[in-house]
Coordinates of N, CA, C and O in Angstrom, one line a residue:
M1 N 19.5 5.1 0.4 CA 19.1 3.9 0.5 C 19.0 3.3 -1.2 O 19.2 1.9 -1.1
V2 N 18.5 3.9 -1.9 CA 18.5 3.5 -3.3 C 19.8 2.7 -4.0 O 19.4 2.1 -4.6
K3 N 20.5 3.7 -3.4 CA 21.8 3.0 -4.0 C 22.7 2.4 -3.4 O 23.8 1.9 -3.9
N4 N 22.2 1.8 -2.3 CA 22.8 1.0 -1.1 C 22.7 0.0 -1.9 O 21.7 -1.2 -2.9
R5 N 23.6 -1.2 -2.1 CA 23.6 -2.6 -2.9 C 23.9 -3.9 -1.2 O 23.5 -3.3 -0.5
Y6 N 22.8 -4.8 -2.2 CA 22.8 -6.0 -1.0 C 23.1 -7.0 -2.0 O 23.2 -7.4 -3.2
K7 N 23.5 -8.0 -0.9 CA 23.8 -9.4 -1.5 C 22.8 -10.4 -1.8 O 21.8 -10.5 -1.0
S8 N 22.6 -11.4 -3.2 CA 21.4 -12.1 -3.4 C 22.0 -12.8 -4.5 O 23.1 -12.8 -5.1
K9 N 21.7 -14.3 -3.7 CA 22.4 -15.1 -4.6 C 21.5 -15.5 -6.0 O 20.5 -15.6 -6.0
A10 N 22.5 -15.7 -7.2 CA 21.9 -16.2 -7.9 C 20.6 -16.9 -8.2 O 20.6 -18.2 -7.5
V11 N 19.3 -16.7 -8.9 CA 18.1 -17.8 -9.1 C 19.0 -19.4 -9.8 O 17.7 -20.1 -9.6
S12 N 19.5 -18.8 -10.6 CA 20.0 -20.6 -11.0 C 20.5 -21.3 -10.2 O 20.6 -22.4 -10.8
G13 N 20.7 -21.0 -8.7 CA 21.1 -22.1 -8.4 C 22.7 -22.4 -8.3 O 23.5 -23.5 -7.6
S14 N 23.2 -21.6 -9.1 CA 24.9 -21.7 -8.9 C 25.5 -21.2 -7.9 O 26.9 -21.5 -7.7
G15 N 24.9 -20.7 -6.9 CA 25.6 -20.3 -5.6 C 26.2 -18.8 -5.9 O 26.9 -17.8 -4.9
E16 N 26.0 -18.3 -6.8 CA 27.0 -16.9 -7.5 C 26.4 -16.0 -6.3 O 25.1 -16.0 -6.2
I17 N 26.5 -15.0 -5.9 CA 26.6 -13.9 -5.1 C 26.7 -12.5 -6.3 O 27.4 -12.4 -6.5
R18 N 25.2 -12.1 -6.3 CA 25.0 -10.9 -7.1 C 25.1 -9.5 -6.1 O 24.6 -9.9 -5.1
H19 N 25.9 -8.6 -6.4 CA 25.5 -7.3 -6.1 C 24.0 -6.4 -6.5 O 24.2 -6.1 -7.5
E20 N 23.0 -6.4 -5.8 CA 22.1 -6.1 -6.4 C 21.6 -4.2 -5.6 O 22.4 -4.1 -4.7
I21 N 20.7 -3.7 -6.3 CA 20.3 -2.2 -5.8 C 18.9 -1.9 -5.8 O 18.2 -3.0 -6.7
Y22 N 18.1 -0.9 -5.1 CA 17.0 -0.9 -4.8 C 16.8 -0.4 -5.8 O 17.1 0.8 -6.5
D23 N 15.5 -0.6 -6.7 CA 15.0 0.3 -8.1 C 13.7 1.1 -7.8 O 13.3 1.4 -8.8
E24 N 13.2 0.5 -6.7 CA 11.6 0.9 -6.6 C 11.6 1.7 -5.2 O 12.1 1.2 -4.5
I25 N 10.5 2.3 -5.1 CA 9.7 3.0 -3.9 C 8.7 2.4 -3.8 O 7.4 2.2 -4.8
C26 N 8.1 1.5 -2.6 CA 6.8 1.2 -2.5 C 6.2 1.9 -1.4 O 6.6 1.8 -0.2
T27 N 5.0 2.2 -1.8 CA 4.1 3.0 -0.4 C 2.7 2.4 0.1 O 2.6 2.0 -0.9
G28 N 2.5 2.1 1.1 CA 1.3 1.5 1.6 C 0.8 2.3 2.5 O 1.1 2.6 3.1
F29 N -0.6 2.5 2.5 CA -1.4 3.1 3.0 C -2.7 2.1 3.7 O -3.4 1.1 3.5
A30 N -2.8 2.6 5.1 CA -3.9 1.6 5.8 C -4.7 2.7 6.9 O -4.7 3.9 6.4
P31 N -5.9 2.3 7.0 CA -6.4 3.0 7.7 C -6.0 3.4 8.9 O -5.1 3.2 9.7
G32 N -6.6 4.9 9.0 CA -6.0 6.0 10.2 C -5.0 6.8 9.8 O -4.6 7.5 10.4
G33 N -5.0 6.6 8.3 CA -3.8 7.7 7.7 C -2.4 7.3 7.9 O -1.4 8.2 7.9
V34 N -2.0 6.0 8.2 CA -0.9 5.4 8.4 C -0.2 5.3 6.9 O -0.7 4.6 6.0
V35 N 0.8 5.6 6.7 CA 2.0 5.3 5.1 C 2.9 4.5 5.7 O 3.8 5.3 6.4
I36 N 3.6 3.6 5.1 CA 5.0 2.8 5.0 C 5.7 3.0 3.6 O 4.8 2.6 2.8
V37 N 6.9 3.5 3.6 CA 7.3 3.7 2.7 C 8.7 2.3 3.0 O 9.1 1.8 3.5
W38 N 8.5 1.4 1.2 CA 9.7 0.2 1.0 C 10.7 1.3 0.1 O 10.6 1.6 -0.9
A39 N 11.7 0.8 0.2 CA 13.0 0.5 -0.8 C 12.5 -1.2 -1.5 O 12.9 -2.1 -0.7
V40 N 12.9 -1.2 -2.1 CA 12.5 -2.5 -3.3 C 13.5 -2.8 -4.4 O 13.6 -1.9 -5.3
G41 N 13.9 -4.0 -4.6 CA 14.8 -4.3 -5.3 C 14.6 -6.0 -6.0 O 14.0 -6.3 -5.0
I42 N 15.5 -6.4 -6.3 CA 14.9 -7.8 -6.9 C 15.4 -8.7 -5.9 O 16.4 -8.9 -4.7
G43 N 14.2 -9.5 -5.0 CA 14.3 -10.5 -3.9 C 14.0 -10.1 -2.6 O 14.4 -10.2 -1.6
R44 N 14.2 -8.8 -2.6 CA 14.0 -7.7 -1.3 C 13.2 -6.6 -1.2 O 13.2 -5.8 -2.3
Q45 N 12.6 -6.7 -0.1 CA 12.3 -5.2 0.5 C 12.0 -4.9 1.3 O 12.0 -5.5 2.7
T46 N 12.7 -3.5 1.7 CA 13.0 -3.0 2.9 C 12.3 -1.8 3.4 O 12.4 -1.0 3.1
E47 N 12.2 -1.9 5.0 CA 11.4 -1.1 5.4 C 12.2 0.6 5.4 O 13.1 0.4 6.3
I48 N 11.6 1.9 5.0 CA 12.4 2.9 5.0 C 11.4 3.6 5.9 O 12.8 4.2 7.1
G49 N 10.3 3.8 6.2 CA 9.7 4.0 7.3 C 8.3 4.3 7.5 O 7.8 4.1 6.3
R50 N 7.8 5.0 8.9 CA 6.6 4.6 8.9 C 6.0 6.1 9.4 O 6.6 6.3 10.1
Y51 N 5.0 6.5 8.5 CA 4.6 8.2 8.7 C 3.0 8.1 9.2 O 2.4 7.2 8.8
Q52 N 2.8 9.0 9.5 CA 1.2 8.9 10.0 C 0.4 10.8 9.6 O 1.3 11.7 9.0
G53 N -0.5 10.2 8.6 CA -1.0 11.4 7.7 C -1.5 12.2 8.2 O -2.1 12.1 9.6
K54 N -2.1 13.3 8.0 CA -3.1 14.3 8.8 C -4.3 14.5 7.9 O -4.2 14.6 6.7
K55 N -5.1 15.0 8.6 CA -6.3 14.3 7.7 C -6.6 16.3 7.0 O -6.1 17.2 7.9
V56 N -7.3 15.9 5.9 CA -7.3 17.2 5.1 C -8.5 17.1 4.5 O -9.1 16.2 4.3
T57 N -9.0 18.4 4.4 CA -10.0 18.6 3.8 C -10.3 19.3 2.0 O -9.5 20.4 2.2
I58 N -10.4 18.5 1.1 CA -10.1 18.6 -0.6 C -11.6 19.7 -0.5 O -13.1 18.6 -0.4
P59 N -11.2 20.9 -1.3 CA -12.7 21.7 -1.7 C -13.3 21.0 -2.9 O -12.7 20.1 -3.5
Q60 N -14.4 21.1 -2.8 CA -16.0 20.5 -3.7 C -14.8 20.9 -4.8 O -15.4 20.2 -6.0
S61 N -14.7 22.3 -5.0 CA -14.2 22.1 -6.3 C -13.1 21.7 -6.8 O -13.1 21.5 -8.2
E62 N -12.3 21.3 -6.2 CA -11.1 20.5 -7.1 C -11.3 18.8 -7.2 O -11.4 18.6 -7.8
I63 N -12.5 18.7 -6.5 CA -13.0 17.0 -6.3 C -13.5 17.4 -8.2 O -13.3 16.5 -8.6
E64 N -14.5 17.9 -8.2 CA -15.2 18.7 -9.7 C -14.3 18.5 -10.8 O -15.0 18.3 -11.8
R65 N -13.2 18.5 -10.6 CA -12.4 18.9 -11.9 C -11.6 17.8 -11.6 O -11.0 17.5 -13.2
L66 N -11.5 16.7 -11.3 CA -11.1 15.1 -11.2 C -11.4 14.0 -12.5 O -12.7 14.9 -13.0
D67 N -11.0 13.4 -13.3 CA -11.5 12.7 -14.5 C -12.4 11.8 -13.9 O -12.4 11.5 -12.7
S68 N -12.7 11.0 -14.7 CA -13.9 10.0 -14.4 C -13.3 9.0 -13.5 O -14.1 8.3 -12.7
H69 N -12.1 8.6 -13.6 CA -11.7 7.9 -12.7 C -11.6 8.0 -11.4 O -11.1 7.6 -10.4
E70 N -10.3 9.7 -11.2 CA -9.9 9.6 -9.9 C -11.2 10.5 -9.1 O -11.3 10.0 -7.9
I71 N -12.3 10.9 -9.9 CA -13.3 10.8 -8.8 C -14.2 9.6 -8.1 O -14.6 9.9 -6.9
L72 N -14.0 8.7 -8.4 CA -14.6 7.8 -8.4 C -14.3 7.5 -6.3 O -14.7 7.0 -5.8
L73 N -13.0 7.8 -6.0 CA -12.7 7.6 -5.0 C -13.7 8.2 -3.6 O -13.6 8.6 -2.4
F74 N -14.4 9.1 -4.8 CA -15.3 10.7 -3.5 C -16.4 10.2 -3.6 O -17.7 10.8 -3.1
K75 N -17.2 9.2 -4.6 CA -18.5 8.4 -4.4 C -18.5 7.8 -3.3 O -18.1 6.7 -3.9
P76 N -19.4 7.5 -2.5 CA -19.8 6.9 -1.5 C -20.2 5.3 -1.7 O -19.7 4.3 -1.6
E77 N -21.4 5.1 -3.1 CA -21.6 3.8 -4.1 C -20.5 3.0 -4.2 O -20.4 2.1 -4.4
Y78 N -19.7 3.9 -4.7 CA -18.1 3.0 -5.4 C -17.1 2.5 -4.1 O -16.7 1.5 -4.4
R79 N -16.9 3.6 -3.1 CA -16.6 2.6 -2.2 C -17.4 1.9 -1.1 O -16.5 0.5 -1.0
K80 N -18.5 2.1 -1.4 CA -19.2 0.6 -0.9 C -18.8 -0.9 -1.6 O -18.7 -2.0 -1.3
M81 N -19.1 0.0 -3.4 CA -18.9 -1.2 -3.9 C -18.0 -2.0 -4.2 O -17.7 -3.2 -4.0
T82 N -16.8 -1.1 -3.9 CA -15.2 -1.8 -3.3 C -15.4 -2.1 -2.4 O -14.9 -3.8 -2.2
M83 N -15.3 -2.4 -1.2 CA -15.7 -2.9 -0.3 C -16.1 -4.0 0.3 O -16.0 -4.6 1.2
T84 N -17.3 -4.2 -0.5 CA -18.8 -5.5 -0.1 C -17.8 -6.4 -1.3 O -18.5 -7.5 -1.9
D85 N -17.1 -6.2 -2.5 CA -16.7 -7.5 -3.5 C -15.7 -8.3 -2.9 O -14.8 -7.9 -1.8
D86 N -16.3 -9.3 -2.6 CA -15.6 -10.8 -1.8 C -14.1 -10.7 -2.7 O -13.4 -11.8 -2.1
R87 N -14.2 -10.3 -3.9 CA -12.4 -10.4 -4.5 C -11.3 -9.5 -3.6 O -10.5 -9.9 -3.7
I88 N -12.1 -8.2 -3.2 CA -11.0 -7.5 -2.1 C -11.2 -7.5 -1.2 O -10.1 -7.7 -0.3
V89 N -12.3 -8.0 -0.2 CA -12.4 -8.4 0.9 C -13.9 -9.4 1.0 O -14.8 -9.2 1.3
P90 N -12.5 -10.5 1.7 CA -13.4 -11.6 2.0 C -14.8 -11.9 2.3 O -14.8 -10.9 3.8
K91 N -16.1 -12.3 2.0 CA -17.0 -12.3 2.9 C -16.7 -12.2 3.8 O -17.6 -12.1 5.1
K92 N -16.2 -13.8 4.8 CA -15.8 -13.8 6.1 C -15.4 -13.0 7.0 O -15.8 -12.2 7.6
I93 N -14.7 -12.3 6.0 CA -14.0 -10.7 7.2 C -15.0 -9.5 7.0 O -15.0 -8.8 8.2
Q94 N -15.9 -9.9 6.4 CA -16.9 -8.4 6.0 C -18.0 -8.8 6.8 O -17.7 -8.1 7.8
E95 N -18.6 -10.1 7.4 CA -19.3 -10.7 8.1 C -18.7 -10.4 9.7 O -19.2 -10.2 10.4
T96 N -17.5 -10.7 9.8 CA -16.9 -10.6 11.0 C -16.6 -9.5 11.9 O -17.0 -9.4 12.9
N97 N -16.2 -8.6 10.8 CA -16.4 -7.0 11.3 C -17.6 -6.2 10.9 O -17.4 -5.0 11.3
K98 N -18.7 -6.8 10.6 CA -20.0 -5.8 10.2 C -20.2 -5.2 11.6 O -20.2 -5.9 12.5
N99 N -20.5 -4.0 11.2 CA -20.7 -2.8 12.4 C -19.8 -2.7 13.6 O -20.1 -2.5 14.9
K100 N -18.7 -3.0 13.5 CA -17.5 -3.1 14.3 C -16.4 -2.0 13.7 O -16.7 -1.7 12.7
P101 N -15.7 -1.5 14.9 CA -15.3 -0.1 14.4 C -14.0 -0.6 13.9 O -13.3 -1.9 13.9
I102 N -13.3 0.0 13.2 CA -11.8 -0.2 12.5 C -10.6 -0.6 13.9 O -10.8 0.7 14.1
S103 N -10.0 -1.5 13.6 CA -8.6 -1.7 14.5 C -7.6 -0.7 13.8 O -7.2 -1.6 13.5
F104 N -7.6 0.1 14.2 CA -6.1 1.0 13.3 C -5.1 0.2 13.9 O -4.2 0.2 13.4
G105 N -5.0 0.1 15.1 CA -3.6 -0.3 16.0 C -3.0 -2.2 14.7 O -2.1 -2.4 14.9
L106 N -4.4 -2.3 14.7 CA -4.0 -3.8 14.3 C -3.9 -3.9 12.6 O -3.0 -5.0 12.4
W107 N -3.8 -3.1 11.8 CA -3.4 -2.6 10.6 C -1.6 -2.7 11.0 O -0.9 -3.2 10.1
I108 N -1.1 -1.9 11.9 CA 0.5 -1.9 12.2 C 0.7 -3.1 12.4 O 1.5 -3.2 11.8
L109 N -0.1 -4.0 13.3 CA 0.8 -5.8 13.8 C 0.6 -6.1 12.3 O 1.4 -7.3 11.7
I110 N -0.5 -6.0 11.8 CA -0.4 -7.0 10.0 C 0.6 -6.4 9.3 O 1.6 -7.6 9.1
A111 N 1.3 -5.4 9.2 CA 1.9 -5.0 8.1 C 3.4 -5.5 8.9 O 4.2 -5.5 7.7
K112 N 3.5 -5.5 10.2 CA 4.5 -6.3 10.7 C 5.2 -7.5 10.0 O 6.3 -7.7 10.1
N113 N 4.0 -8.3 10.4 CA 4.0 -9.8 10.3 C 4.0 -10.2 8.7 O 4.4 -11.3 8.2
I114 N 3.4 -9.5 7.8 CA 3.5 -9.3 6.4 C 3.9 -8.3 5.6 O 3.7 -9.0 4.5
N115 N 4.6 -7.9 6.0 CA 5.5 -6.8 5.1 C 4.7 -5.9 4.2 O 4.7 -5.6 3.1
G116 N 3.5 -5.5 4.5 CA 2.7 -4.5 4.0 C 1.7 -4.9 3.0 O 1.5 -4.5 2.1
S117 N 1.9 -6.2 2.5 CA 0.6 -6.6 1.6 C -0.5 -6.9 1.5 O -1.3 -6.5 0.3
L118 N -1.2 -6.4 2.9 CA -2.3 -6.0 2.6 C -2.9 -5.0 2.7 O -3.6 -4.1 2.4
F119 N -1.4 -3.6 2.4 CA -1.9 -2.4 1.9 C -2.2 -2.3 0.6 O -2.0 -2.8 -0.3
L120 N -2.6 -1.0 0.7 CA -3.0 -0.5 -0.8 C -1.5 0.0 -1.0 O -1.4 0.9 -0.6
N121 N -1.0 -0.6 -2.4 CA 0.6 -0.3 -2.8 C 0.7 0.6 -3.8 O -0.3 0.7 -4.9
Y122 N 1.6 1.2 -3.8 CA 1.8 2.1 -5.0 C 3.1 2.1 -5.2 O 3.8 2.4 -4.4
R123 N 3.6 1.6 -6.3 CA 5.0 1.3 -6.7 C 5.5 2.5 -7.3 O 4.9 3.0 -8.8
M124 N 6.7 3.3 -7.5 CA 7.4 4.1 -8.3 C 8.8 3.3 -8.7 O 9.6 3.3 -8.0
V125 N 8.8 3.3 -9.9 CA 10.2 3.0 -10.5 C 11.4 3.9 -11.0 O 11.2 5.0 -11.0
L126 N 12.5 3.9 -9.9 CA 13.1 4.7 -9.6 C 14.5 5.0 -11.2 O 15.1 5.7 -11.2
F127 N 14.7 3.6 -11.9 CA 15.4 3.8 -12.8 C 15.4 3.0 -14.1 O 14.1 2.4 -13.9

């Protein structure tokens, strides 16, 4: 897919059609272990696939070897600070969902409607 070309109109408004290639891979992660992978190019993002992760237990000895930034994901106080930061999760959303279970299926519907922009994204440049 990465070497596939697609047509894209020039931004200049000339009407010129350019043939672009995908040059990045983007992954999105959602609650419940869902991972979505996209091929990304100039003006286009195409879903490659959806995958279901499996729960794993990371040994404490491995966690202890992480650097000061990586280890934050394993600290409950850091996760709580992140999830209650209204710049990340708006207060209205926090209040609406307080004491409710995560609607895992809802994340998939959101991803279909907005192409994954609410997912935690990681991009990898290919070229």
